[in-house]
Amino acid sequence: MTASDQEIISNLSNIRKAIPPHVTLVAVSKTHAAEAVEVAYQAGQRVFGENKVQEMEVKFTILPKDIEWHLIGHLQSNKVKYIAPFVTLIHGVDSEKLLEEIQKRAATNNRVIDVLLQIHIGEEESKFGFDEVELNEFIASKRWTNFQNVKIRGLMGMASFTENKTQVRNEFRSLKMTFENAKPLMGSSFDILSMGMSGDYQLAIEEGSTMVRIGSSIFGAREYH
Ligand SMILES: *Cc1c(COP(=O)(O)O)cnc(C)c1O
């Protein structure tokens, strides 16, 4: 159930106190009503994350236009066109094919769209994300310099869903190392490391995260219908 307005406000305030100023808070509002986003907005929050294209479009349409919308989940190529006019940051770019589509739609809209490359760090056999070898090959190839309407701003990853904190910490640490190795090759606008969610954001920040994606600790548990 979505938290009450008072709870949303106090959750936000507590999380802001818990994260250092160099870390950007993405309030993950997926499945929660636009009214809940409005409450967080009134409390000063401007950056929101959604994982479904259609839900993000609806919220973009009805909510204030100074909100920065981040697409945080898996994105299908055929849906890029719907968010290209307004999205601020796409976190989950997991293939060159998707980059090509973002390039095309960004150009159509006369925009440069910021993206993060999703890196597969957890142990789960996820279909999504570059692995270390693929990433290094892609960076070295310089093919990314062809995408003039796409700015690769950094990396994003999700740790394994486990109680084992040492494992989670090691996964974050390894992503941070990958990020630092890529930095000198990618230029000065490569400056975002998106890692950490409600259950593990403190660990992620200790390991060098610059952007955390927090949903349930702000808005309450999600209900899926
Ligand atoms: C849903 C989601 C989050 C937020 O998860 P919480 O555990 O509710 O904080 C963060 N990142 C991604 C990619 C998500 O899909």
mmCIF file of C-alpha atoms and ligand atoms in Angstrom:
data_model
loop_
_atom_site.group_PDB
_atom_site.id
_atom_site.type_symbol
_atom_site.label_atom_id
_atom_site.label_comp_id
_atom_site.label_asym_id
_atom_site.label_seq_id
_atom_site.Cartn_x
_atom_site.Cartn_y
_atom_site.Cartn_z
ATOM 1 C CA MET A 1 0.000 0.000 0.000
ATOM 2 C CA THR A 2 1.221 3.507 -0.742
ATOM 3 C CA ALA A 3 2.452 5.328 2.349
ATOM 4 C CA SER A 4 0.407 8.233 3.722
ATOM 5 C CA ASP A 5 1.313 11.781 2.696
ATOM 6 C CA GLN A 6 2.919 12.389 6.092
ATOM 7 C CA GLU A 7 4.941 9.196 5.803
ATOM 8 C CA ILE A 8 6.168 10.095 2.305
ATOM 9 C CA ILE A 9 7.296 13.499 3.554
ATOM 10 C CA SER A 10 9.125 12.123 6.576
ATOM 11 C CA ASN A 11 10.643 9.187 4.643
ATOM 12 C CA LEU A 12 12.025 11.628 2.093
ATOM 13 C CA SER A 13 13.423 13.905 4.729
ATOM 14 C CA ASN A 14 15.105 11.000 6.553
ATOM 15 C CA ILE A 15 16.668 9.645 3.374
ATOM 16 C CA ARG A 16 17.935 13.082 2.370
ATOM 17 C CA LYS A 17 19.654 13.327 5.745
ATOM 18 C CA ALA A 18 21.185 9.878 5.250
ATOM 19 C CA ILE A 19 22.746 10.542 1.852
ATOM 20 C CA PRO A 20 25.677 12.906 1.215
ATOM 21 C CA PRO A 21 25.186 15.941 -1.062
ATOM 22 C CA HIS A 22 27.153 14.462 -3.987
ATOM 23 C CA VAL A 23 24.650 11.601 -4.276
ATOM 24 C CA THR A 24 21.510 12.196 -6.377
ATOM 25 C CA LEU A 25 18.289 10.728 -5.053
ATOM 26 C CA VAL A 26 15.987 9.224 -7.673
ATOM 27 C CA ALA A 27 12.573 8.705 -6.055
ATOM 28 C CA VAL A 28 11.207 5.561 -7.680
ATOM 29 C CA SER A 29 7.468 6.115 -8.033
ATOM 30 C CA LYS A 30 6.537 3.124 -10.209
ATOM 31 C CA THR A 31 3.083 1.659 -9.447
ATOM 32 C CA HIS A 32 2.259 4.595 -7.136
ATOM 33 C CA ALA A 33 -0.348 7.155 -8.130
ATOM 34 C CA ALA A 34 0.508 10.605 -9.464
ATOM 35 C CA GLU A 35 -0.868 12.018 -6.180
ATOM 36 C CA ALA A 36 1.986 10.357 -4.293
ATOM 37 C CA VAL A 37 4.505 11.890 -6.710
ATOM 38 C CA GLU A 38 2.847 15.263 -6.146
ATOM 39 C CA VAL A 39 3.344 14.938 -2.383
ATOM 40 C CA ALA A 40 7.063 14.248 -2.858
ATOM 41 C CA TYR A 41 7.241 17.091 -5.389
ATOM 42 C CA GLN A 42 5.710 19.518 -2.892
ATOM 43 C CA ALA A 43 8.381 18.349 -0.422
ATOM 44 C CA GLY A 44 11.040 19.471 -2.909
ATOM 45 C CA GLN A 45 11.821 16.249 -4.787
ATOM 46 C CA ARG A 46 12.379 16.795 -8.526
ATOM 47 C CA VAL A 47 13.938 13.556 -9.785
ATOM 48 C CA PHE A 48 11.644 10.547 -10.240
ATOM 49 C CA GLY A 49 12.200 7.076 -11.641
ATOM 50 C CA GLU A 50 9.746 4.844 -13.469
ATOM 51 C CA ASN A 51 10.260 1.470 -15.119
ATOM 52 C CA LYS A 52 7.294 1.390 -17.486
ATOM 53 C CA VAL A 53 7.192 3.668 -20.509
ATOM 54 C CA GLN A 54 3.448 4.131 -20.529
ATOM 55 C CA GLU A 55 3.203 4.885 -16.817
ATOM 56 C CA MET A 56 6.002 7.450 -17.123
ATOM 57 C CA GLU A 57 4.274 9.124 -20.068
ATOM 58 C CA VAL A 58 1.008 9.448 -18.161
ATOM 59 C CA LYS A 59 2.723 10.942 -15.122
ATOM 60 C CA PHE A 60 4.813 13.278 -17.294
ATOM 61 C CA THR A 61 1.642 14.557 -18.936
ATOM 62 C CA ILE A 62 -0.228 15.400 -15.739
ATOM 63 C CA LEU A 63 2.562 16.455 -13.369
ATOM 64 C CA PRO A 64 4.675 19.663 -13.227
ATOM 65 C CA LYS A 65 7.088 20.073 -16.122
ATOM 66 C CA ASP A 66 10.192 20.752 -14.052
ATOM 67 C CA ILE A 67 10.282 17.114 -12.949
ATOM 68 C CA GLU A 68 13.246 15.100 -14.260
ATOM 69 C CA TRP A 69 12.014 11.700 -15.406
ATOM 70 C CA HIS A 70 14.441 8.771 -15.283
ATOM 71 C CA LEU A 71 13.620 5.479 -16.985
ATOM 72 C CA ILE A 72 15.194 2.910 -14.690
ATOM 73 C CA GLY A 73 14.019 -0.496 -15.905
ATOM 74 C CA HIS A 74 14.486 -2.551 -19.017
ATOM 75 C CA LEU A 75 13.602 -0.536 -22.125
ATOM 76 C CA GLN A 76 12.424 -2.127 -25.354
ATOM 77 C CA SER A 77 13.664 -0.474 -28.548
ATOM 78 C CA ASN A 78 10.181 -0.052 -29.965
ATOM 79 C CA LYS A 79 9.162 2.121 -26.980
ATOM 80 C CA VAL A 80 12.014 4.635 -27.075
ATOM 81 C CA LYS A 81 10.008 6.956 -29.319
ATOM 82 C CA TYR A 82 7.413 7.565 -26.596
ATOM 83 C CA ILE A 83 9.875 8.911 -24.029
ATOM 84 C CA ALA A 84 12.476 10.502 -26.322
ATOM 85 C CA PRO A 85 10.792 13.939 -26.229
ATOM 86 C CA PHE A 86 11.105 14.355 -22.460
ATOM 87 C CA VAL A 87 13.180 11.704 -20.647
ATOM 88 C CA THR A 88 16.150 13.082 -18.649
ATOM 89 C CA LEU A 89 18.191 9.907 -18.090
ATOM 90 C CA ILE A 90 17.817 6.321 -19.297
ATOM 91 C CA HIS A 91 19.515 4.021 -16.756
ATOM 92 C CA GLY A 92 19.165 0.583 -18.288
ATOM 93 C CA VAL A 93 20.880 0.679 -21.668
ATOM 94 C CA ASP A 94 21.977 -2.901 -22.222
ATOM 95 C CA SER A 95 22.772 -3.179 -25.937
ATOM 96 C CA GLU A 96 24.155 -1.254 -28.891
ATOM 97 C CA LYS A 97 20.905 -1.865 -30.717
ATOM 98 C CA LEU A 98 19.090 0.100 -28.030
ATOM 99 C CA LEU A 99 21.716 2.861 -28.215
ATOM 100 C CA GLU A 100 21.135 3.099 -31.964
ATOM 101 C CA GLU A 101 17.416 3.513 -31.432
ATOM 102 C CA ILE A 102 17.934 6.172 -28.749
ATOM 103 C CA GLN A 103 20.304 7.989 -31.131
ATOM 104 C CA LYS A 104 17.678 7.946 -33.873
ATOM 105 C CA ARG A 105 14.825 9.173 -31.678
ATOM 106 C CA ALA A 106 16.952 11.786 -29.914
ATOM 107 C CA ALA A 107 17.981 13.202 -33.296
ATOM 108 C CA THR A 108 14.353 13.325 -34.453
ATOM 109 C CA ASN A 109 13.541 15.344 -31.341
ATOM 110 C CA ASN A 110 16.614 17.581 -31.677
ATOM 111 C CA ARG A 111 17.845 16.428 -28.314
ATOM 112 C CA VAL A 112 20.882 14.879 -26.706
ATOM 113 C CA ILE A 113 19.685 12.134 -24.365
ATOM 114 C CA ASP A 114 21.774 11.116 -21.357
ATOM 115 C CA VAL A 115 22.088 7.391 -20.733
ATOM 116 C CA LEU A 116 23.812 4.923 -18.422
ATOM 117 C CA LEU A 117 25.099 1.553 -19.545
ATOM 118 C CA GLN A 118 23.689 -1.243 -17.441
ATOM 119 C CA ILE A 119 26.340 -3.642 -16.226
ATOM 120 C CA HIS A 120 25.543 -7.152 -15.148
ATOM 121 C CA ILE A 121 27.051 -7.458 -11.652
ATOM 122 C CA GLY A 122 24.691 -9.730 -9.703
ATOM 123 C CA GLU A 123 24.838 -13.487 -9.705
ATOM 124 C CA GLU A 124 21.341 -13.870 -11.127
ATOM 125 C CA GLU A 125 21.230 -15.079 -14.689
ATOM 126 C CA SER A 126 19.667 -11.819 -15.821
ATOM 127 C CA LYS A 127 19.232 -11.371 -19.522
ATOM 128 C CA PHE A 128 20.074 -7.701 -19.199
ATOM 129 C CA GLY A 129 23.285 -5.734 -19.037
ATOM 130 C CA PHE A 130 26.729 -5.677 -20.572
ATOM 131 C CA ASP A 131 29.283 -7.958 -18.976
ATOM 132 C CA GLU A 132 32.814 -6.752 -18.288
ATOM 133 C CA VAL A 133 34.246 -8.149 -21.532
ATOM 134 C CA GLU A 134 31.485 -6.705 -23.723
ATOM 135 C CA LEU A 135 31.813 -3.319 -22.049
ATOM 136 C CA ASN A 136 35.576 -3.165 -22.529
ATOM 137 C CA GLU A 137 35.247 -4.166 -26.158
ATOM 138 C CA PHE A 138 32.572 -1.544 -26.763
ATOM 139 C CA ILE A 139 34.541 1.232 -25.063
ATOM 140 C CA ALA A 140 37.765 0.374 -26.891
ATOM 141 C CA SER A 141 35.959 0.207 -30.247
ATOM 142 C CA LYS A 142 35.024 3.896 -29.995
ATOM 143 C CA ARG A 143 31.767 3.018 -31.761
ATOM 144 C CA TRP A 144 29.941 5.020 -29.097
ATOM 145 C CA THR A 145 31.454 8.231 -30.484
ATOM 146 C CA ASN A 146 29.149 7.823 -33.505
ATOM 147 C CA PHE A 147 26.093 8.471 -31.354
ATOM 148 C CA GLN A 148 26.076 12.254 -31.460
ATOM 149 C CA ASN A 149 22.661 12.625 -29.837
ATOM 150 C CA VAL A 150 23.421 10.256 -26.985
ATOM 151 C CA LYS A 151 25.638 11.099 -24.047
ATOM 152 C CA ILE A 152 26.895 8.121 -22.069
ATOM 153 C CA ARG A 153 26.990 9.547 -18.546
ATOM 154 C CA GLY A 154 28.094 6.455 -16.644
ATOM 155 C CA LEU A 155 27.109 3.021 -15.436
ATOM 156 C CA MET A 156 24.199 1.411 -13.623
ATOM 157 C CA GLY A 157 23.984 -1.910 -11.848
ATOM 158 C CA MET A 158 21.856 -3.966 -9.514
ATOM 159 C CA ALA A 159 23.352 -6.166 -6.823
ATOM 160 C CA SER A 160 22.121 -9.691 -6.175
ATOM 161 C CA PHE A 161 18.905 -10.047 -4.185
ATOM 162 C CA THR A 162 20.480 -11.598 -1.091
ATOM 163 C CA GLU A 163 20.869 -11.047 2.657
ATOM 164 C CA ASN A 164 24.606 -11.578 2.232
ATOM 165 C CA LYS A 165 25.958 -8.060 2.745
ATOM 166 C CA THR A 166 29.533 -9.038 1.938
ATOM 167 C CA GLN A 167 28.440 -10.295 -1.443
ATOM 168 C CA VAL A 168 26.420 -7.138 -2.144
ATOM 169 C CA ARG A 169 29.351 -4.974 -1.096
ATOM 170 C CA ASN A 170 31.736 -6.906 -3.343
ATOM 171 C CA GLU A 171 29.392 -6.526 -6.306
ATOM 172 C CA PHE A 172 29.159 -2.764 -5.777
ATOM 173 C CA ARG A 173 32.915 -2.562 -5.340
ATOM 174 C CA SER A 174 33.477 -4.370 -8.595
ATOM 175 C CA LEU A 175 31.081 -2.043 -10.435
ATOM 176 C CA LYS A 176 32.871 0.969 -8.987
ATOM 177 C CA MET A 177 36.167 -0.420 -10.276
ATOM 178 C CA THR A 178 34.670 -0.951 -13.729
ATOM 179 C CA PHE A 179 33.423 2.651 -13.619
ATOM 180 C CA GLU A 180 36.826 4.035 -12.622
ATOM 181 C CA ASN A 181 38.565 2.031 -15.349
ATOM 182 C CA ALA A 182 36.148 3.317 -17.992
ATOM 183 C CA LYS A 183 36.313 6.970 -16.896
ATOM 184 C CA PRO A 184 39.589 8.026 -18.531
ATOM 185 C CA LEU A 185 38.432 6.526 -21.829
ATOM 186 C CA MET A 186 34.958 8.070 -21.800
ATOM 187 C CA GLY A 187 35.666 11.731 -21.041
ATOM 188 C CA SER A 188 34.586 14.188 -18.391
ATOM 189 C CA SER A 189 30.820 13.808 -18.816
ATOM 190 C CA PHE A 190 31.103 10.174 -17.740
ATOM 191 C CA ASP A 191 30.394 10.950 -14.094
ATOM 192 C CA ILE A 192 27.371 8.980 -12.843
ATOM 193 C CA LEU A 193 27.452 5.652 -11.031
ATOM 194 C CA SER A 194 23.859 4.556 -10.389
ATOM 195 C CA MET A 195 23.778 1.847 -7.748
ATOM 196 C CA GLY A 196 21.762 1.258 -4.588
ATOM 197 C CA MET A 197 18.060 0.760 -3.851
ATOM 198 C CA SER A 198 15.968 0.790 -0.636
ATOM 199 C CA GLY A 199 17.633 -2.297 0.819
ATOM 200 C CA ASP A 200 21.248 -1.552 -0.016
ATOM 201 C CA TYR A 201 21.758 2.142 -0.731
ATOM 202 C CA GLN A 202 23.941 2.774 2.335
ATOM 203 C CA LEU A 203 26.327 0.046 1.227
ATOM 204 C CA ALA A 204 26.252 1.380 -2.333
ATOM 205 C CA ILE A 205 27.171 4.892 -1.169
ATOM 206 C CA GLU A 206 30.028 3.532 0.934
ATOM 207 C CA GLU A 207 31.286 1.833 -2.229
ATOM 208 C CA GLY A 208 31.148 4.961 -4.367
ATOM 209 C CA SER A 209 27.613 5.357 -5.721
ATOM 210 C CA THR A 210 26.708 8.842 -6.994
ATOM 211 C CA MET A 211 23.027 8.093 -7.664
ATOM 212 C CA VAL A 212 20.596 5.955 -5.664
ATOM 213 C CA ARG A 213 17.190 4.702 -6.854
ATOM 214 C CA ILE A 214 14.861 4.446 -3.882
ATOM 215 C CA GLY A 215 11.224 3.390 -4.094
ATOM 216 C CA SER A 216 9.626 1.462 -1.259
ATOM 217 C CA SER A 217 11.519 3.285 1.508
ATOM 218 C CA ILE A 218 9.860 6.505 0.304
ATOM 219 C CA PHE A 219 6.466 5.524 -1.090
ATOM 220 C CA GLY A 220 5.783 2.254 0.762
ATOM 221 C CA ALA A 221 5.412 -1.264 -0.580
ATOM 222 C CA ARG A 222 4.253 -1.745 -4.140
ATOM 223 C CA GLU A 223 1.102 -3.603 -5.105
ATOM 224 C CA TYR A 224 1.000 -5.273 -8.477
ATOM 225 C CA HIS A 225 -2.341 -5.952 -10.110
HETATM 226 C C1 LIG B 1 11.972 -0.762 -8.553
HETATM 227 C C2 LIG B 1 13.390 -0.422 -8.794
HETATM 228 C C3 LIG B 1 14.128 0.296 -7.831
HETATM 229 C C4 LIG B 1 13.582 0.699 -6.473
HETATM 230 O O1 LIG B 1 13.435 -0.421 -5.646
HETATM 231 P P1 LIG B 1 13.130 -0.268 -4.077
HETATM 232 O O2 LIG B 1 13.633 -1.549 -3.511
HETATM 233 O O3 LIG B 1 11.657 -0.131 -3.952
HETATM 234 O O4 LIG B 1 13.852 0.900 -3.576
HETATM 235 C C5 LIG B 1 15.430 0.628 -8.142
HETATM 236 N N1 LIG B 1 15.992 0.288 -9.322
HETATM 237 C C6 LIG B 1 15.316 -0.392 -10.262
HETATM 238 C C7 LIG B 1 15.990 -0.716 -11.543
HETATM 239 C C8 LIG B 1 14.003 -0.780 -10.038
HETATM 240 O O5 LIG B 1 13.348 -1.468 -10.969
#
